[in-house]
Coordinates of C-alpha atoms and ligand atoms in Angstrom, one line a residue:
X14 CA -7.5 -16.2 26.5
X15 CA -3.8 -17.6 26.4
X16 CA -3.1 -21.1 26.9
X17 CA -1.0 -20.4 30.1
X18 CA 0.6 -17.2 31.3
X19 CA 2.1 -16.2 35.0
X20 CA -1.4 -16.4 36.1
X21 CA -1.8 -19.9 35.8
X22 CA -0.8 -22.6 38.0
X23 CA 1.8 -25.3 37.3
X24 CA 2.4 -28.5 39.4
X25 CA 5.6 -30.7 39.2
X26 CA 5.4 -34.7 39.5
X27 CA 9.0 -35.6 39.8
X28 CA 11.0 -34.0 42.9
X29 CA 14.2 -34.1 41.6
X30 CA 17.3 -32.0 40.8
X31 CA 15.9 -30.8 37.3
X32 CA 11.9 -30.3 38.8
X33 CA 13.1 -29.0 41.9
X34 CA 15.0 -26.1 40.0
X35 CA 12.7 -25.5 37.7
X36 CA 10.4 -25.4 40.4
X37 CA 12.1 -22.6 42.5
X38 CA 13.0 -20.6 39.4
X39 CA 9.9 -20.4 38.5
X40 CA 8.5 -19.4 41.6
X41 CA 11.1 -16.6 42.1
X42 CA 10.0 -15.6 38.5
X43 CA 6.2 -14.9 40.0
X44 CA 4.9 -18.2 38.7
X45 CA 2.3 -20.0 40.9
X46 CA 4.0 -23.2 41.9
X47 CA 1.6 -24.7 43.6
X48 CA 1.6 -28.5 43.8
X49 CA 4.4 -31.2 43.4
X50 CA 4.3 -35.2 43.8
X51 CA 6.9 -37.9 43.5
X52 CA 7.6 -41.3 44.0
X53 CA 8.4 -40.3 47.5
X54 CA 6.3 -37.9 49.4
X55 CA 9.7 -37.2 51.4
X56 CA 11.0 -35.6 48.3
X57 CA 7.8 -33.8 47.3
X58 CA 7.8 -32.2 50.8
X59 CA 11.5 -31.2 50.4
X60 CA 10.6 -29.5 47.2
X61 CA 7.2 -28.1 48.7
X62 CA 9.3 -26.7 51.7
X63 CA 11.3 -24.4 49.2
X64 CA 8.7 -23.1 47.8
X65 CA 5.7 -20.5 49.0
X66 CA 2.5 -21.8 48.5
X67 CA 3.3 -25.2 46.9
X68 CA 1.7 -27.9 48.4
X69 CA 3.2 -31.9 48.5
X70 CA 0.6 -34.5 47.4
X71 CA 0.6 -38.2 47.7
X72 CA -1.1 -38.9 44.2
X73 CA -0.1 -37.6 40.8
X74 CA -3.5 -37.2 39.9
X75 CA -3.9 -34.5 43.1
X76 CA -1.2 -33.0 41.7
X77 CA -2.8 -32.8 37.8
X78 CA -6.4 -32.0 39.4
X79 CA -4.8 -29.1 41.0
X80 CA -3.1 -27.3 38.2
X81 CA -3.4 -26.0 34.4
X82 CA 0.2 -26.9 33.2
X83 CA 1.5 -30.5 34.9
X84 CA 5.5 -30.6 34.4
X85 CA 6.4 -34.0 34.4
X86 CA 9.8 -34.1 35.7
X87 CA 10.5 -37.7 36.2
X88 CA 13.4 -40.2 35.1
X89 CA 12.4 -40.4 31.3
X90 CA 11.7 -43.9 31.8
X91 CA 8.5 -43.1 34.2
X92 CA 7.1 -40.2 32.1
X93 CA 4.9 -42.4 29.8
X94 CA 3.6 -44.6 32.8
X95 CA 3.1 -41.0 35.1
X96 CA 1.3 -39.4 32.0
X97 CA -1.2 -42.6 31.3
X98 CA -1.5 -43.0 35.2
X99 CA -3.7 -39.5 35.3
X100 CA -7.2 -38.5 34.0
X101 CA -6.7 -35.3 32.4
X102 CA -8.7 -32.5 31.5
X103 CA -9.3 -30.8 28.1
X104 CA -7.2 -28.0 27.6
X105 CA -4.8 -28.6 30.2
X106 CA -1.2 -28.5 29.3
X107 CA 1.4 -31.0 30.3
X108 CA 5.2 -31.2 29.6
X109 CA 8.4 -33.4 30.2
X110 CA 11.6 -31.8 30.7
X111 CA 13.3 -34.9 28.8
X112 CA 16.1 -34.0 25.8
X113 CA 16.1 -37.7 24.4
X114 CA 11.9 -38.2 24.6
X115 CA 9.5 -37.4 21.9
X116 CA 6.1 -35.8 22.4
X117 CA 5.0 -39.8 21.7
X118 CA 4.5 -40.4 25.3
X119 CA 1.8 -38.3 25.8
X120 CA -0.7 -39.9 23.5
X121 CA -2.6 -40.4 26.5
X122 CA -3.4 -36.8 27.7
X123 CA -3.5 -35.9 24.0
X124 CA -6.4 -38.3 23.8
X125 CA -8.1 -37.1 26.6
X126 CA -8.0 -33.3 25.3
X127 CA -5.0 -32.2 26.8
X128 CA -1.8 -30.3 25.3
X129 CA 1.6 -31.6 24.9
X130 CA 5.0 -30.0 25.2
X131 CA 8.7 -30.6 25.9
X132 CA 10.6 -28.4 28.0
X133 CA 14.1 -29.3 28.2
X134 CA 17.0 -26.8 30.0
X135 CA 20.3 -27.8 28.0
X136 CA 22.0 -27.9 31.2
X137 CA 24.1 -30.5 33.6
X138 CA 22.0 -30.8 37.0
X139 CA 23.4 -32.3 39.9
X140 CA 21.3 -30.9 43.0
X141 CA 18.8 -28.1 43.3
X142 CA 21.1 -25.8 44.9
X143 CA 23.5 -26.0 41.7
X144 CA 20.2 -25.9 39.4
X145 CA 18.7 -22.8 40.5
X146 CA 22.1 -21.1 40.1
X147 CA 22.9 -22.5 36.7
X148 CA 19.7 -21.9 35.0
X149 CA 19.9 -18.4 33.9
X150 CA 21.4 -18.2 30.5
X151 CA 20.8 -21.5 30.0
X152 CA 18.9 -22.9 26.4
X153 CA 15.6 -24.5 26.5
X154 CA 14.8 -26.8 23.9
X155 CA 11.0 -26.4 23.2
X156 CA 8.6 -28.4 21.5
X157 CA 5.0 -28.4 20.9
X158 CA 2.3 -26.4 18.9
X159 CA 2.6 -23.1 18.1
X160 CA 0.5 -22.0 21.3
X161 CA 2.3 -24.7 23.3
X162 CA 5.9 -23.1 22.3
X163 CA 4.5 -19.5 22.8
X164 CA 3.6 -20.6 26.6
X165 CA 6.8 -22.1 27.0
X166 CA 9.1 -19.9 25.9
X167 CA 7.6 -17.2 28.0
X168 CA 8.1 -19.3 31.0
X169 CA 11.6 -19.8 29.7
X170 CA 12.6 -16.2 29.0
X171 CA 11.0 -15.3 32.4
X172 CA 13.6 -17.2 34.4
X173 CA 16.6 -15.8 32.0
X174 CA 16.9 -18.8 29.7
X175 CA 17.0 -18.8 26.0
X176 CA 14.1 -20.9 24.3
X177 CA 14.6 -22.7 20.8
X178 CA 12.2 -24.3 19.3
X179 CA 12.5 -28.0 17.8
X180 CA 11.3 -30.7 15.1
X181 CA 10.7 -34.1 16.9
X182 CA 13.4 -35.4 14.0
X183 CA 16.0 -32.8 15.1
X184 CA 15.3 -33.4 19.2
X185 CA 17.7 -36.5 19.1
X186 CA 20.7 -34.6 17.3
X187 CA 19.9 -31.3 19.7
X188 CA 20.0 -33.7 22.9
X189 CA 23.7 -35.6 22.0
X190 CA 25.3 -32.1 21.5
X191 CA 24.5 -31.3 25.2
X192 CA 25.4 -35.0 26.0
X193 CA 28.7 -34.3 24.4
X194 CA 29.2 -30.9 26.2
X195 CA 28.3 -32.4 29.6
X196 CA 28.8 -36.1 30.1
X197 CA 31.6 -36.7 26.9
X198 CA 33.5 -33.2 28.2
X199 CA 33.4 -34.7 31.7
X200 CA 34.6 -37.7 30.4
X201 CA 37.4 -36.5 28.5
X202 CA 38.7 -34.2 31.8
X203 CA 38.6 -37.5 33.4
X204 CA 40.6 -39.4 31.3
X205 CA 43.2 -36.4 30.9
X206 CA 43.3 -36.1 34.9
X207 CA 43.8 -40.1 35.3
X208 CA 47.3 -39.6 33.3
X209 CA 48.5 -37.2 35.9
X210 CA 48.8 -40.4 37.8
X211 CA 51.9 -41.2 35.7
X212 CA 53.4 -38.1 36.3
X213 CA 53.3 -39.0 39.8
X214 CA 50.3 -36.9 41.1
X215 CA 47.1 -38.0 42.1
X216 CA 43.8 -37.7 39.6
X217 CA 42.1 -35.2 42.0
X218 CA 45.4 -33.1 41.7
X219 CA 44.9 -33.5 37.7
X220 CA 41.5 -32.3 38.1
X221 CA 42.8 -29.4 40.0
X222 CA 45.2 -28.4 37.4
X223 CA 42.8 -28.7 34.5
X224 CA 39.9 -27.3 35.7
X225 CA 41.3 -23.8 35.5
X226 CA 42.2 -24.4 31.8
X227 CA 38.7 -25.5 31.3
X228 CA 37.6 -22.0 32.3
X229 CA 40.0 -20.7 30.0
X230 CA 38.7 -22.5 27.0
X231 CA 35.0 -21.6 27.6
X232 CA 36.0 -17.5 27.7
X233 CA 37.7 -18.1 24.8
X234 CA 35.0 -19.8 22.9
X235 CA 32.7 -17.1 24.2
X236 CA 35.0 -14.5 23.0
X237 CA 36.1 -15.8 20.0
X238 CA 33.7 -18.6 18.8
X239 CA 34.7 -21.5 16.0
X240 CA 37.2 -21.3 14.6
X241 CA 38.7 -18.3 16.5
X242 CA 38.8 -20.1 19.6
X243 CA 40.3 -23.7 18.4
X244 CA 44.0 -23.6 19.1
X245 CA 46.9 -26.3 19.9
X246 CA 49.4 -27.9 17.8
X247 CA 47.2 -28.9 14.9
X248 CA 46.3 -25.3 14.3
X249 CA 49.6 -24.5 14.5
X250 CA 50.7 -27.3 12.5
X251 CA 53.4 -28.6 15.1
X252 CA 54.1 -31.8 13.4
X253 CA 57.0 -32.8 15.8
X254 CA 54.9 -32.4 19.0
X255 CA 52.3 -34.3 17.5
X256 CA 54.4 -37.2 16.5
X257 CA 55.5 -37.1 20.3
X258 CA 52.0 -37.2 21.4
X259 CA 51.3 -40.2 19.4
X260 CA 54.4 -42.0 20.6
X261 CA 53.9 -41.2 24.1
X262 CA 50.2 -42.5 24.2
X263 CA 51.0 -45.7 22.0
X264 CA 54.0 -46.2 25.1
X265 CA 52.4 -45.3 28.3
X266 CA 48.5 -45.2 27.7
X267 CA 47.4 -46.8 24.6
X268 CA 43.9 -47.0 25.9
X269 CA 43.6 -43.1 25.3
X270 CA 45.5 -43.3 22.0
X271 CA 42.3 -44.0 19.9
X272 CA 40.3 -40.8 21.5
X273 CA 43.5 -38.5 20.8
X274 CA 43.6 -39.5 17.4
X275 CA 40.0 -39.0 16.8
X276 CA 39.8 -35.7 18.5
X277 CA 43.0 -34.4 17.0
X278 CA 41.7 -35.2 13.7
X279 CA 38.4 -33.4 14.2
X280 CA 40.7 -30.1 15.3
X281 CA 42.1 -30.2 11.5
X282 CA 39.4 -28.6 9.5
X283 CA 38.8 -25.5 12.0
X284 CA 42.5 -25.1 11.7
X285 CA 42.1 -25.2 7.8
X286 CA 39.4 -22.7 8.2
X287 CA 41.0 -20.5 10.4
X288 CA 43.5 -20.0 7.8
X289 CA 45.8 -21.0 10.6
X290 CA 47.0 -24.3 9.0
X291 CA 48.3 -24.9 5.4
X292 CA 46.3 -27.5 3.9
X293 CA 49.6 -29.4 3.0
X294 CA 50.6 -29.8 6.7
X295 CA 47.1 -30.4 7.2
X296 CA 47.6 -33.8 5.5
X297 CA 50.9 -34.4 7.0
X298 CA 49.0 -34.1 10.2
X299 CA 46.1 -36.6 9.1
X300 CA 49.0 -39.4 8.1
X301 CA 50.6 -38.9 11.6
X302 CA 47.0 -39.6 13.2
X303 CA 46.3 -42.6 11.1
X304 CA 45.9 -45.7 13.0
X305 CA 48.3 -48.4 12.2
X306 CA 47.1 -51.1 9.6
X307 CA 46.5 -54.3 11.4
Ligands
NAP419 N1 20.1 -34.1 35.1 C1 20.4 -33.4 34.2 O1 21.5 -32.5 34.1 C2 19.2 -33.3 33.0 C3 19.1 -32.1 32.3 C4 18.2 -31.9 31.6 C5 17.1 -32.6 31.5 N2 17.0 -33.5 32.4 C6 15.7 -34.6 32.3 O2 14.8 -34.0 33.7 C7 14.2 -35.1 33.9 C8 14.6 -35.2 35.5 O3 15.6 -35.7 35.6 P1 16.6 -35.3 36.9 O4 18.1 -35.4 36.9 O5 15.9 -34.2 38.0 O6 16.3 -37.0 37.9 P2 16.4 -36.9 39.1 O7 17.2 -36.1 40.1 O8 16.7 -38.6 39.5 O9 14.9 -36.7 39.6 C9 13.7 -37.6 39.0 C10 12.6 -37.3 40.2 O10 11.5 -38.2 39.7 C11 10.7 -39.1 40.9 N3 10.2 -40.0 40.3 C12 11.1 -41.3 39.4 N4 9.9 -41.9 39.1 C13 8.9 -41.6 39.2 C14 7.5 -41.8 39.4 N5 7.1 -43.1 38.5 N6 6.5 -41.2 40.0 C15 6.9 -40.2 40.4 N7 8.1 -39.6 40.8 C16 9.1 -40.2 40.0 C17 12.1 -39.4 41.6 O11 11.6 -39.6 42.5 P3 11.8 -39.6 44.2 O12 10.6 -39.1 44.6 O13 12.0 -41.4 44.7 O14 12.8 -38.7 44.8 C18 12.8 -38.1 41.5 O15 12.5 -37.5 42.8 C19 14.5 -36.2 33.1 O16 13.6 -36.4 31.8 C20 15.9 -36.0 32.4 O17 16.2 -36.3 31.0 C21 18.1 -33.8 33.5

């Protein structure tokens, strides 16, 4: 018999944005999401109301007793203590949704015969409503034994996700790519939008102006990949424009200059790879972007 399949039962501990979104998508895909618990019973009730046949429980143990697969979708810091607070059955599957947490947090369940995995959606979740819409097409980073990988990969595919298998040592690197694309890209957009205040507009107006451009960038990346989609003054070799950028930031927003310099320097090898940027011009750009010696 398979370790876990669509006929098996699933329970969630942690009824937040990720747990709630996965619960709804798995239930819609025909999986039996039958139990949920959370720190606050009201959160578990809200989760259960969205899913036919799902029951909210007060205790994590009640969830674990009711199902074959327990997904611990709490904040990262709570995963280990939640897992340690439960008595596990032999052959039961337990998975967390964290990209930054290793399977070491599941020593206790494994010592009792449970089987451990990780099921991490490489996506930014802010609410269940948004999460449910964004799951199709999302990559899922999966960790575990071959049997666990198969079970969790089937689950990812059933909800429109794309599974990738990760070794423990590669997980932090994989996770930080998501952080760069989610959190840091948002910070970059926020930093750029803030500069609009110096042009007589609000930061919100800056966001409004820049978001359609971000969509264009995403389309370009999807269509042309790297280095095809990499463009701009560094790829064109527009030395005068780059010099003007550096001088302007130095005078008007010096706190942004180190960030600009580093990102601009990162563009240079892609411009050369694209054969759009002559290596001699690339060297001159490097000189303009070098921080002054102190
Ligand atoms: N957000 C993202 O973009 C994202 C993306 C990929 C993966 N993840 C991972 O997904 C997991 C969940 O993240 P999230 O964004 O869904 O967090 P979240 O919205 O804050 O939800 C976490 C839920 O866990 C509950 N909880 C916290 N401590 C608990 C405990 N000790 N026992 C039981 N329940 C507890 C919370 O309690 P209440 O009952 O008080 O509501 C809340 O409902 C994390 O491992 C995170 O790294 C997040």
